[in-house]
Amino acid sequence: EKVGKTDLHCVYDLDCFPAAILSYEKLRDPTTGVEQMTMIADVLEGKPMMTVIDRTSIDCVYHETWTHAPFPSNDNRNNNGPTAENAYGFTHEQMLHFNTSLTNLRNQYSTGHWATNQRGIQLVGYLDEYIADISQEIVEMGDPGPTMAPNAQHRRELVQWYTSLG
């Protein structure tokens, strides 16, 4: 099953094949971040108006700017809300939808020409990690049980509250 549509730019005027597959979580992780930064450098090297530092400096630059600096290490960059970690409070149904969507993507990129393509294999690996994380969160959420039947008193309270807003 194909997920999404092919952008017309990919059909007529661009090579829409990924130059690299990155993971934000792996970029943030000090044990894998340098490898992710090196992949970014490899993609940018030789491009017009791009200056890429020497490969031997990436480790130092990564650790000094990412690990020790307040930005971009701060996931709550606008300081107007909770941090990204556990901030969203998704419902059980939403988590199931995420899991299904990621599983569909995983299935799409683990078959056909993607099955033997290194970037496809890497993407499937990242998707597997996300699916495992979400599946664990779903288990931790527990069974939400059946949706409660409509309650006339609750409806009256909602109408009263809404009317009170003016």
Tab-separated table of N, CA and C in Angstrom:
chain	number	residue	atom	x	y	z
A	1	GLU	N	0.845	-1.184	0.000
A	1	GLU	CA	0.000	0.000	0.000
A	1	GLU	C	0.887	1.243	0.000
A	2	LYS	N	0.633	2.153	-0.900
A	2	LYS	CA	1.390	3.394	-0.986
A	2	LYS	C	0.819	4.399	-0.001
A	3	VAL	N	1.687	5.016	0.754
A	3	VAL	CA	1.287	6.030	1.716
A	3	VAL	C	1.622	7.388	1.120
A	4	GLY	N	0.657	8.285	1.043
A	4	GLY	CA	0.898	9.613	0.512
A	4	GLY	C	0.951	9.637	-1.004
A	5	LYS	N	1.256	10.819	-1.522
A	5	LYS	CA	1.309	11.024	-2.964
A	5	LYS	C	2.696	11.514	-3.353
A	6	THR	N	3.063	11.269	-4.599
A	6	THR	CA	4.335	11.765	-5.104
A	6	THR	C	4.165	13.222	-5.517
A	7	ASP	N	5.015	14.076	-4.988
A	7	ASP	CA	4.985	15.489	-5.336
A	7	ASP	C	5.343	15.634	-6.812
A	8	LEU	N	4.648	16.505	-7.530
A	8	LEU	CA	4.893	16.694	-8.964
A	8	LEU	C	6.309	17.181	-9.254
A	9	HIS	N	6.916	17.909	-8.318
A	9	HIS	CA	8.305	18.326	-8.509
A	9	HIS	C	9.226	17.108	-8.601
A	10	CYS	N	8.882	16.058	-7.888
A	10	CYS	CA	9.686	14.829	-7.944
A	10	CYS	C	9.530	14.132	-9.291
A	11	VAL	N	8.412	14.341	-9.929
A	11	VAL	CA	8.159	13.703	-11.222
A	11	VAL	C	8.853	14.473	-12.341
A	12	TYR	N	8.815	15.817	-12.280
A	12	TYR	CA	9.237	16.624	-13.421
A	12	TYR	C	10.576	17.340	-13.299
A	13	ASP	N	10.951	17.797	-12.078
A	13	ASP	CA	12.154	18.618	-12.080
A	13	ASP	C	13.126	18.413	-10.913
A	14	LEU	N	12.929	17.453	-10.075
A	14	LEU	CA	13.851	17.226	-8.963
A	14	LEU	C	14.158	15.744	-8.808
A	15	ASP	N	15.331	15.468	-8.289
A	15	ASP	CA	15.649	14.110	-7.885
A	15	ASP	C	15.191	13.987	-6.438
A	16	CYS	N	14.070	13.380	-6.222
A	16	CYS	CA	13.483	13.310	-4.879
A	16	CYS	C	13.874	12.027	-4.158
A	17	PHE	N	15.113	11.712	-4.235
A	17	PHE	CA	15.631	10.569	-3.517
A	17	PHE	C	16.421	11.114	-2.336
A	18	PRO	N	16.215	10.602	-1.129
A	18	PRO	CA	16.885	11.191	0.037
A	18	PRO	C	18.402	11.086	-0.049
A	19	ALA	N	19.064	12.187	0.272
A	19	ALA	CA	20.525	12.202	0.290
A	19	ALA	C	21.044	11.545	1.560
A	20	ALA	N	20.243	11.564	2.610
A	20	ALA	CA	20.613	10.939	3.883
A	20	ALA	C	19.343	10.735	4.700
A	21	ILE	N	19.395	9.809	5.612
A	21	ILE	CA	18.290	9.563	6.542
A	21	ILE	C	18.847	9.826	7.933
A	22	LEU	N	18.242	10.779	8.630
A	22	LEU	CA	18.706	11.173	9.951
A	22	LEU	C	17.609	10.956	10.981
A	23	SER	N	18.029	10.862	12.223
A	23	SER	CA	17.102	10.749	13.338
A	23	SER	C	17.411	11.865	14.322
A	24	TYR	N	16.404	12.653	14.646
A	24	TYR	CA	16.600	13.733	15.611
A	24	TYR	C	17.109	13.177	16.947
A	25	GLU	N	16.517	12.069	17.374
A	25	GLU	CA	16.929	11.479	18.646
A	25	GLU	C	18.385	11.037	18.606
A	26	LYS	N	18.818	10.489	17.474
A	26	LYS	CA	20.213	10.073	17.341
A	26	LYS	C	21.137	11.291	17.211
A	27	LEU	N	20.637	12.365	16.612
A	27	LEU	CA	21.412	13.601	16.526
A	27	LEU	C	21.622	14.181	17.920
A	28	ARG	N	20.633	14.097	18.773
A	28	ARG	CA	20.722	14.620	20.137
A	28	ARG	C	21.550	13.745	21.058
A	29	ASP	N	21.682	12.465	20.739
A	29	ASP	CA	22.393	11.517	21.591
A	29	ASP	C	23.900	11.689	21.413
A	30	PRO	N	24.633	11.988	22.473
A	30	PRO	CA	26.078	12.200	22.353
A	30	PRO	C	26.831	10.988	21.801
A	31	THR	N	26.273	9.795	21.919
A	31	THR	CA	26.971	8.615	21.409
A	31	THR	C	26.776	8.416	19.906
A	32	THR	N	25.734	9.005	19.325
A	32	THR	CA	25.474	8.845	17.888
A	32	THR	C	25.411	10.179	17.149
A	33	GLY	N	25.467	11.269	17.878
A	33	GLY	CA	25.321	12.589	17.270
A	33	GLY	C	26.405	12.940	16.269
A	34	VAL	N	27.644	12.561	16.558
A	34	VAL	CA	28.743	12.879	15.642
A	34	VAL	C	28.531	12.174	14.311
A	35	GLU	N	28.098	10.932	14.352
A	35	GLU	CA	27.819	10.192	13.115
A	35	GLU	C	26.714	10.889	12.310
A	36	GLN	N	25.674	11.357	12.993
A	36	GLN	CA	24.591	12.058	12.314
A	36	GLN	C	25.093	13.379	11.719
A	37	MET	N	25.913	14.107	12.472
A	37	MET	CA	26.476	15.364	11.968
A	37	MET	C	27.376	15.121	10.762
A	38	THR	N	28.116	14.024	10.779
A	38	THR	CA	28.973	13.691	9.652
A	38	THR	C	28.134	13.417	8.411
A	39	MET	N	26.986	12.777	8.588
A	39	MET	CA	26.106	12.549	7.436
A	39	MET	C	25.607	13.879	6.867
A	40	ILE	N	25.282	14.825	7.742
A	40	ILE	CA	24.855	16.148	7.273
A	40	ILE	C	25.994	16.818	6.510
A	41	ALA	N	27.203	16.747	7.068
A	41	ALA	CA	28.371	17.345	6.402
A	41	ALA	C	28.598	16.709	5.038
A	42	ASP	N	28.445	15.397	4.948
A	42	ASP	CA	28.637	14.702	3.666
A	42	ASP	C	27.649	15.192	2.615
A	43	VAL	N	26.423	15.446	3.023
A	43	VAL	CA	25.406	15.919	2.080
A	43	VAL	C	25.698	17.352	1.637
A	44	LEU	N	26.157	18.192	2.564
A	44	LEU	CA	26.380	19.609	2.256
A	44	LEU	C	27.702	19.879	1.542
A	45	GLU	N	28.673	19.004	1.736
A	45	GLU	CA	29.994	19.243	1.145
A	45	GLU	C	29.914	19.337	-0.380
A	46	GLY	N	30.549	20.364	-0.910
A	46	GLY	CA	30.585	20.555	-2.356
A	46	GLY	C	29.378	21.295	-2.917
A	47	LYS	N	28.431	21.632	-2.073
A	47	LYS	CA	27.257	22.371	-2.537
A	47	LYS	C	27.602	23.855	-2.618
A	48	PRO	N	27.010	24.563	-3.563
A	48	PRO	CA	27.283	26.002	-3.684
A	48	PRO	C	26.973	26.746	-2.391
A	49	MET	N	27.843	27.635	-2.026
A	49	MET	CA	27.693	28.523	-0.876
A	49	MET	C	27.648	27.769	0.453
A	50	MET	N	28.216	26.580	0.496
A	50	MET	CA	28.273	25.799	1.730
A	50	MET	C	29.732	25.576	2.105
A	51	THR	N	30.054	25.884	3.329
A	51	THR	CA	31.374	25.614	3.859
A	51	THR	C	31.220	24.543	4.924
A	52	VAL	N	31.970	23.463	4.772
A	52	VAL	CA	31.887	22.354	5.709
A	52	VAL	C	33.236	22.214	6.401
A	53	ILE	N	33.200	22.069	7.715
A	53	ILE	CA	34.451	21.941	8.465
A	53	ILE	C	35.112	20.597	8.177
A	54	ASP	N	36.373	20.516	8.510
A	54	ASP	CA	37.148	19.290	8.346
A	54	ASP	C	36.510	18.176	9.191
A	55	ARG	N	36.483	16.964	8.649
A	55	ARG	CA	35.863	15.822	9.339
A	55	ARG	C	36.453	15.579	10.724
A	56	THR	N	37.734	15.848	10.873
A	56	THR	CA	38.374	15.597	12.169
A	56	THR	C	37.894	16.569	13.248
A	57	SER	N	37.263	17.661	12.843
A	57	SER	CA	36.783	18.656	13.807
A	57	SER	C	35.321	18.436	14.210
A	58	ILE	N	34.597	17.608	13.492
A	58	ILE	CA	33.162	17.445	13.756
A	58	ILE	C	32.906	16.973	15.176
A	59	ASP	N	33.694	16.031	15.665
A	59	ASP	CA	33.481	15.518	17.023
A	59	ASP	C	33.574	16.647	18.047
A	60	CYS	N	34.621	17.424	17.971
A	60	CYS	CA	34.819	18.527	18.910
A	60	CYS	C	33.708	19.567	18.788
A	61	VAL	N	33.427	19.988	17.567
A	61	VAL	CA	32.398	21.013	17.351
A	61	VAL	C	31.043	20.517	17.837
A	62	TYR	N	30.721	19.264	17.547
A	62	TYR	CA	29.444	18.700	18.002
A	62	TYR	C	29.334	18.797	19.518
A	63	HIS	N	30.340	18.278	20.215
A	63	HIS	CA	30.257	18.224	21.673
A	63	HIS	C	30.281	19.611	22.313
A	64	GLU	N	31.019	20.529	21.734
A	64	GLU	CA	31.085	21.870	22.311
A	64	GLU	C	29.813	22.672	22.051
A	65	THR	N	29.223	22.514	20.883
A	65	THR	CA	28.050	23.344	20.571
A	65	THR	C	26.732	22.663	20.913
A	66	TRP	N	26.677	21.350	20.871
A	66	TRP	CA	25.398	20.672	21.110
A	66	TRP	C	25.281	20.197	22.545
A	67	THR	N	26.314	19.612	23.053
A	67	THR	CA	26.238	19.033	24.387
A	67	THR	C	26.328	20.095	25.477
A	68	HIS	N	27.169	21.100	25.300
A	68	HIS	CA	27.419	22.049	26.375
A	68	HIS	C	26.687	23.382	26.229
A	69	ALA	N	26.165	23.683	25.077
A	69	ALA	CA	25.522	24.980	24.863
A	69	ALA	C	24.052	24.931	25.290
A	70	PRO	N	23.500	26.074	25.765
A	70	PRO	CA	22.083	26.075	26.129
A	70	PRO	C	21.175	25.918	24.908
A	71	PHE	N	21.639	26.315	23.746
A	71	PHE	CA	20.865	26.151	22.514
A	71	PHE	C	21.738	25.458	21.498
A	72	PRO	N	21.282	24.535	20.732
A	72	PRO	CA	19.903	24.060	20.630
A	72	PRO	C	19.584	22.901	21.557
A	73	SER	N	20.378	22.727	22.619
A	73	SER	CA	20.116	21.618	23.534
A	73	SER	C	18.773	21.752	24.238
A	74	ASN	N	18.219	22.948	24.253
A	74	ASN	CA	16.957	23.204	24.918
A	74	ASN	C	15.797	22.910	23.967
A	75	ASP	N	15.042	21.856	24.226
A	75	ASP	CA	13.905	21.511	23.379
A	75	ASP	C	12.715	22.440	23.581
A	76	ASN	N	12.748	23.254	24.619
A	76	ASN	CA	11.668	24.197	24.894
A	76	ASN	C	12.157	25.590	24.516
A	77	ARG	N	12.471	25.756	23.230
A	77	ARG	CA	13.156	26.967	22.778
A	77	ARG	C	12.369	28.255	22.983
A	78	ASN	N	11.024	28.189	22.908
A	78	ASN	CA	10.270	29.442	23.038
A	78	ASN	C	9.894	29.743	24.492
A	79	ASN	N	10.204	28.821	25.406
A	79	ASN	CA	9.932	28.996	26.838
A	79	ASN	C	8.469	29.304	27.142
A	80	ASN	N	7.562	28.914	26.254
A	80	ASN	CA	6.140	29.176	26.462
A	80	ASN	C	5.336	27.907	26.657
A	81	GLY	N	5.914	26.916	27.228
A	81	GLY	CA	5.149	25.694	27.411
A	81	GLY	C	5.992	24.606	27.999
A	82	PRO	N	5.386	23.455	28.114
A	82	PRO	CA	6.133	22.344	28.692
A	82	PRO	C	7.232	21.891	27.751
A	83	THR	N	8.229	21.219	28.286
A	83	THR	CA	9.272	20.669	27.437
A	83	THR	C	8.668	19.566	26.583
A	84	ALA	N	9.356	19.213	25.533
A	84	ALA	CA	8.829	18.242	24.585
A	84	ALA	C	8.598	16.875	25.229
A	85	GLU	N	9.445	16.504	26.141
A	85	GLU	CA	9.339	15.190	26.767
A	85	GLU	C	8.022	15.066	27.536
A	86	ASN	N	7.185	14.159	27.135
A	86	ASN	CA	5.900	13.859	27.789
A	86	ASN	C	4.976	15.062	27.874
A	87	ALA	N	5.054	15.986	26.953
A	87	ALA	CA	4.288	17.222	27.046
A	87	ALA	C	2.920	17.162	26.379
A	88	TYR	N	2.713	16.247	25.471
A	88	TYR	CA	1.551	16.359	24.626
A	88	TYR	C	0.314	15.652	25.146
A	89	GLY	N	0.447	14.629	25.930
A	89	GLY	CA	-0.704	13.954	26.494
A	89	GLY	C	-1.631	13.376	25.434
A	90	PHE	N	-1.078	12.664	24.450
A	90	PHE	CA	-1.901	12.083	23.396
A	90	PHE	C	-2.843	11.046	23.983
A	91	THR	N	-3.999	10.908	23.360
A	91	THR	CA	-4.972	9.915	23.791
A	91	THR	C	-4.550	8.530	23.312
A	92	HIS	N	-5.161	7.524	23.894
A	92	HIS	CA	-4.896	6.142	23.496
A	92	HIS	C	-5.212	5.974	22.005
A	93	GLU	N	-6.317	6.524	21.562
A	93	GLU	CA	-6.709	6.421	20.150
A	93	GLU	C	-5.690	7.092	19.238
A	94	GLN	N	-5.193	8.259	19.629
A	94	GLN	CA	-4.183	8.947	18.829
A	94	GLN	C	-2.900	8.134	18.754
A	95	MET	N	-2.500	7.538	19.862
A	95	MET	CA	-1.294	6.724	19.873
A	95	MET	C	-1.452	5.506	18.962
A	96	LEU	N	-2.630	4.896	18.967
A	96	LEU	CA	-2.884	3.775	18.064
A	96	LEU	C	-2.793	4.226	16.609
A	97	HIS	N	-3.318	5.427	16.331
A	97	HIS	CA	-3.250	5.965	14.970
A	97	HIS	C	-1.790	6.204	14.555
A	98	PHE	N	-0.997	6.785	15.450
A	98	PHE	CA	0.425	6.991	15.155
A	98	PHE	C	1.099	5.663	14.838
A	99	ASN	N	0.809	4.672	15.674
A	99	ASN	CA	1.431	3.363	15.497
A	99	ASN	C	1.043	2.749	14.149
A	100	THR	N	-0.222	2.874	13.778
A	100	THR	CA	-0.678	2.345	12.494
A	100	THR	C	-0.014	3.078	11.335
A	101	SER	N	0.053	4.401	11.431
A	101	SER	CA	0.678	5.195	10.359
A	101	SER	C	2.153	4.840	10.189
A	102	LEU	N	2.869	4.718	11.302
A	102	LEU	CA	4.285	4.361	11.229
A	102	LEU	C	4.472	2.943	10.702
A	103	THR	N	3.582	2.052	11.086
A	103	THR	CA	3.657	0.675	10.584
A	103	THR	C	3.418	0.644	9.081
A	104	ASN	N	2.460	1.451	8.592
A	104	ASN	CA	2.226	1.524	7.144
A	104	ASN	C	3.459	2.049	6.413
A	105	LEU	N	4.091	3.077	6.973
A	105	LEU	CA	5.320	3.598	6.367
A	105	LEU	C	6.422	2.547	6.389
A	106	ARG	N	6.541	1.863	7.516
A	106	ARG	CA	7.548	0.812	7.626
A	106	ARG	C	7.326	-0.253	6.562
A	107	ASN	N	6.094	-0.665	6.384
A	107	ASN	CA	5.785	-1.683	5.382
A	107	ASN	C	6.100	-1.186	3.975
A	108	GLN	N	5.801	0.082	3.713
A	108	GLN	CA	6.067	0.658	2.388
A	108	GLN	C	7.559	0.656	2.083
A	109	TYR	N	8.367	1.042	3.066
A	109	TYR	CA	9.805	1.184	2.827
A	109	TYR	C	10.604	-0.083	3.123
A	110	SER	N	9.933	-1.186	3.380
A	110	SER	CA	10.656	-2.440	3.583
A	110	SER	C	10.364	-3.431	2.455
A	111	THR	N	9.744	-2.939	1.379
A	111	THR	CA	9.439	-3.799	0.235
A	111	THR	C	9.909	-3.126	-1.050
A	112	GLY	N	9.841	-3.853	-2.136
A	112	GLY	CA	10.207	-3.312	-3.440
A	112	GLY	C	11.656	-2.888	-3.477
A	113	HIS	N	11.935	-1.822	-4.245
A	113	HIS	CA	13.329	-1.380	-4.388
A	113	HIS	C	13.908	-0.841	-3.086
A	114	TRP	N	13.063	-0.464	-2.123
A	114	TRP	CA	13.556	0.043	-0.851
A	114	TRP	C	14.147	-1.064	0.023
A	115	ALA	N	13.693	-2.306	-0.189
A	115	ALA	CA	14.120	-3.411	0.674
A	115	ALA	C	15.627	-3.643	0.635
A	116	THR	N	16.264	-3.313	-0.478
A	116	THR	CA	17.714	-3.517	-0.597
A	116	THR	C	18.477	-2.198	-0.666
A	117	ASN	N	17.769	-1.092	-0.526
A	117	ASN	CA	18.387	0.228	-0.579
A	117	ASN	C	18.868	0.617	0.819
A	118	GLN	N	20.115	1.055	0.948
A	118	GLN	CA	20.687	1.363	2.258
A	118	GLN	C	19.873	2.429	2.999
A	119	ARG	N	19.420	3.452	2.305
A	119	ARG	CA	18.637	4.495	2.988
A	119	ARG	C	17.274	3.959	3.407
A	120	GLY	N	16.689	3.107	2.585
A	120	GLY	CA	15.424	2.477	2.950
A	120	GLY	C	15.583	1.600	4.182
A	121	ILE	N	16.654	0.856	4.221
A	121	ILE	CA	16.931	-0.016	5.371
A	121	ILE	C	17.126	0.827	6.633
A	122	GLN	N	17.848	1.944	6.489
A	122	GLN	CA	18.074	2.836	7.630
A	122	GLN	C	16.754	3.452	8.099
A	123	LEU	N	15.920	3.895	7.162
A	123	LEU	CA	14.629	4.470	7.519
A	123	LEU	C	13.768	3.442	8.244
A	124	VAL	N	13.726	2.226	7.747
A	124	VAL	CA	12.951	1.165	8.395
A	124	VAL	C	13.462	0.936	9.819
A	125	GLY	N	14.772	0.996	10.015
A	125	GLY	CA	15.332	0.851	11.360
A	125	GLY	C	14.839	1.939	12.297
A	126	TYR	N	14.838	3.186	11.821
A	126	TYR	CA	14.339	4.289	12.643
A	126	TYR	C	12.842	4.125	12.917
A	127	LEU	N	12.090	3.752	11.883
A	127	LEU	CA	10.654	3.544	12.074
A	127	LEU	C	10.395	2.438	13.084
A	128	ASP	N	11.180	1.355	13.022
A	128	ASP	CA	11.037	0.273	14.003
A	128	ASP	C	11.256	0.790	15.425
A	129	GLU	N	12.238	1.678	15.601
A	129	GLU	CA	12.484	2.246	16.931
A	129	GLU	C	11.292	3.084	17.395
A	130	TYR	N	10.756	3.911	16.499
A	130	TYR	CA	9.595	4.720	16.861
A	130	TYR	C	8.383	3.846	17.171
A	131	ILE	N	8.169	2.812	16.365
A	131	ILE	CA	7.044	1.906	16.595
A	131	ILE	C	7.195	1.223	17.955
A	132	ALA	N	8.399	0.780	18.286
A	132	ALA	CA	8.634	0.133	19.586
A	132	ALA	C	8.360	1.104	20.730
A	133	ASP	N	8.827	2.361	20.586
A	133	ASP	CA	8.597	3.368	21.631
A	133	ASP	C	7.106	3.631	21.817
A	134	ILE	N	6.415	3.830	20.719
A	134	ILE	CA	4.983	4.124	20.796
A	134	ILE	C	4.217	2.917	21.332
A	135	SER	N	4.585	1.722	20.892
A	135	SER	CA	3.924	0.507	21.388
A	135	SER	C	4.086	0.394	22.904
A	136	GLN	N	5.281	0.705	23.399
A	136	GLN	CA	5.511	0.665	24.842
A	136	GLN	C	4.660	1.706	25.560
A	137	GLU	N	4.559	2.901	24.991
A	137	GLU	CA	3.720	3.932	25.604
A	137	GLU	C	2.256	3.504	25.629
A	138	ILE	N	1.806	2.843	24.581
A	138	ILE	CA	0.425	2.357	24.531
A	138	ILE	C	0.196	1.342	25.642
A	139	VAL	N	1.147	0.439	25.837
A	139	VAL	CA	1.036	-0.554	26.909
A	139	VAL	C	0.977	0.148	28.264
A	140	GLU	N	1.830	1.147	28.453
A	140	GLU	CA	1.869	1.874	29.724
A	140	GLU	C	0.595	2.670	29.967
A	141	MET	N	-0.056	3.103	28.897
A	141	MET	CA	-1.312	3.844	29.038
A	141	MET	C	-2.433	2.933	29.556
A	142	GLY	N	-2.326	1.657	29.266
A	142	GLY	CA	-3.367	0.724	29.680
A	142	GLY	C	-4.571	0.795	28.769
A	143	ASP	N	-5.508	-0.069	29.013
A	143	ASP	CA	-6.732	-0.128	28.223
A	143	ASP	C	-7.634	1.038	28.624
A	144	PRO	N	-8.019	1.878	27.681
A	144	PRO	CA	-8.853	3.024	28.048
A	144	PRO	C	-10.281	2.631	28.397
A	145	GLY	N	-10.671	1.423	28.091
A	145	GLY	CA	-12.046	1.004	28.365
A	145	GLY	C	-13.000	1.622	27.362
A	146	PRO	N	-14.245	1.276	27.471
A	146	PRO	CA	-15.224	1.807	26.510
A	146	PRO	C	-15.490	3.295	26.735
A	147	THR	N	-15.863	3.971	25.684
A	147	THR	CA	-16.234	5.378	25.774
A	147	THR	C	-17.541	5.487	26.532
A	148	MET	N	-17.600	6.419	27.456
A	148	MET	CA	-18.823	6.575	28.253
A	148	MET	C	-19.970	7.051	27.381
A	149	ALA	N	-21.142	6.591	27.717
A	149	ALA	CA	-22.354	7.011	27.007
A	149	ALA	C	-22.632	8.476	27.317
A	150	PRO	N	-23.287	9.176	26.392
A	150	PRO	CA	-23.626	10.579	26.651
A	150	PRO	C	-24.459	10.701	27.930
A	151	ASN	N	-24.227	11.776	28.649
A	151	ASN	CA	-24.888	12.017	29.921
A	151	ASN	C	-25.626	13.351	29.821
A	152	ALA	N	-26.919	13.330	30.017
A	152	ALA	CA	-27.739	14.549	29.866
A	152	ALA	C	-27.293	15.644	30.824
A	153	GLN	N	-26.960	15.297	32.061
A	153	GLN	CA	-26.532	16.294	33.035
A	153	GLN	C	-25.228	16.947	32.597
A	154	HIS	N	-24.309	16.163	32.076
A	154	HIS	CA	-23.031	16.703	31.607
A	154	HIS	C	-23.266	17.688	30.459
A	155	ARG	N	-24.179	17.346	29.562
A	155	ARG	CA	-24.503	18.244	28.445
A	155	ARG	C	-25.055	19.563	28.962
A	156	ARG	N	-25.950	19.505	29.940
A	156	ARG	CA	-26.514	20.738	30.519
A	156	ARG	C	-25.411	21.596	31.131
A	157	GLU	N	-24.465	20.958	31.822
A	157	GLU	CA	-23.362	21.698	32.430
A	157	GLU	C	-22.490	22.354	31.363
A	158	LEU	N	-22.260	21.645	30.257
A	158	LEU	CA	-21.485	22.226	29.168
A	158	LEU	C	-22.191	23.427	28.553
A	159	VAL	N	-23.489	23.313	28.329
A	159	VAL	CA	-24.263	24.418	27.770
A	159	VAL	C	-24.223	25.599	28.722
A	160	GLN	N	-24.401	25.332	30.022
A	160	GLN	CA	-24.368	26.404	31.016
A	160	GLN	C	-22.995	27.081	31.032
A	161	TRP	N	-21.931	26.297	31.016
A	161	TRP	CA	-20.594	26.848	31.002
A	161	TRP	C	-20.364	27.688	29.739
A	162	TYR	N	-20.756	27.171	28.590
A	162	TYR	CA	-20.551	27.872	27.337
A	162	TYR	C	-21.335	29.183	27.308
A	163	THR	N	-22.557	29.136	27.819
A	163	THR	CA	-23.398	30.348	27.872
A	163	THR	C	-22.768	31.384	28.795
A	164	SER	N	-22.142	30.931	29.879
A	164	SER	CA	-21.547	31.849	30.824
A	164	SER	C	-20.334	32.586	30.241
A	165	LEU	N	-19.790	32.076	29.167
A	165	LEU	CA	-18.631	32.726	28.548
A	165	LEU	C	-19.003	34.039	27.874
A	166	GLY	N	-20.260	34.149	27.533
A	166	GLY	CA	-20.735	35.398	26.927
A	166	GLY	C	-20.667	35.368	25.492
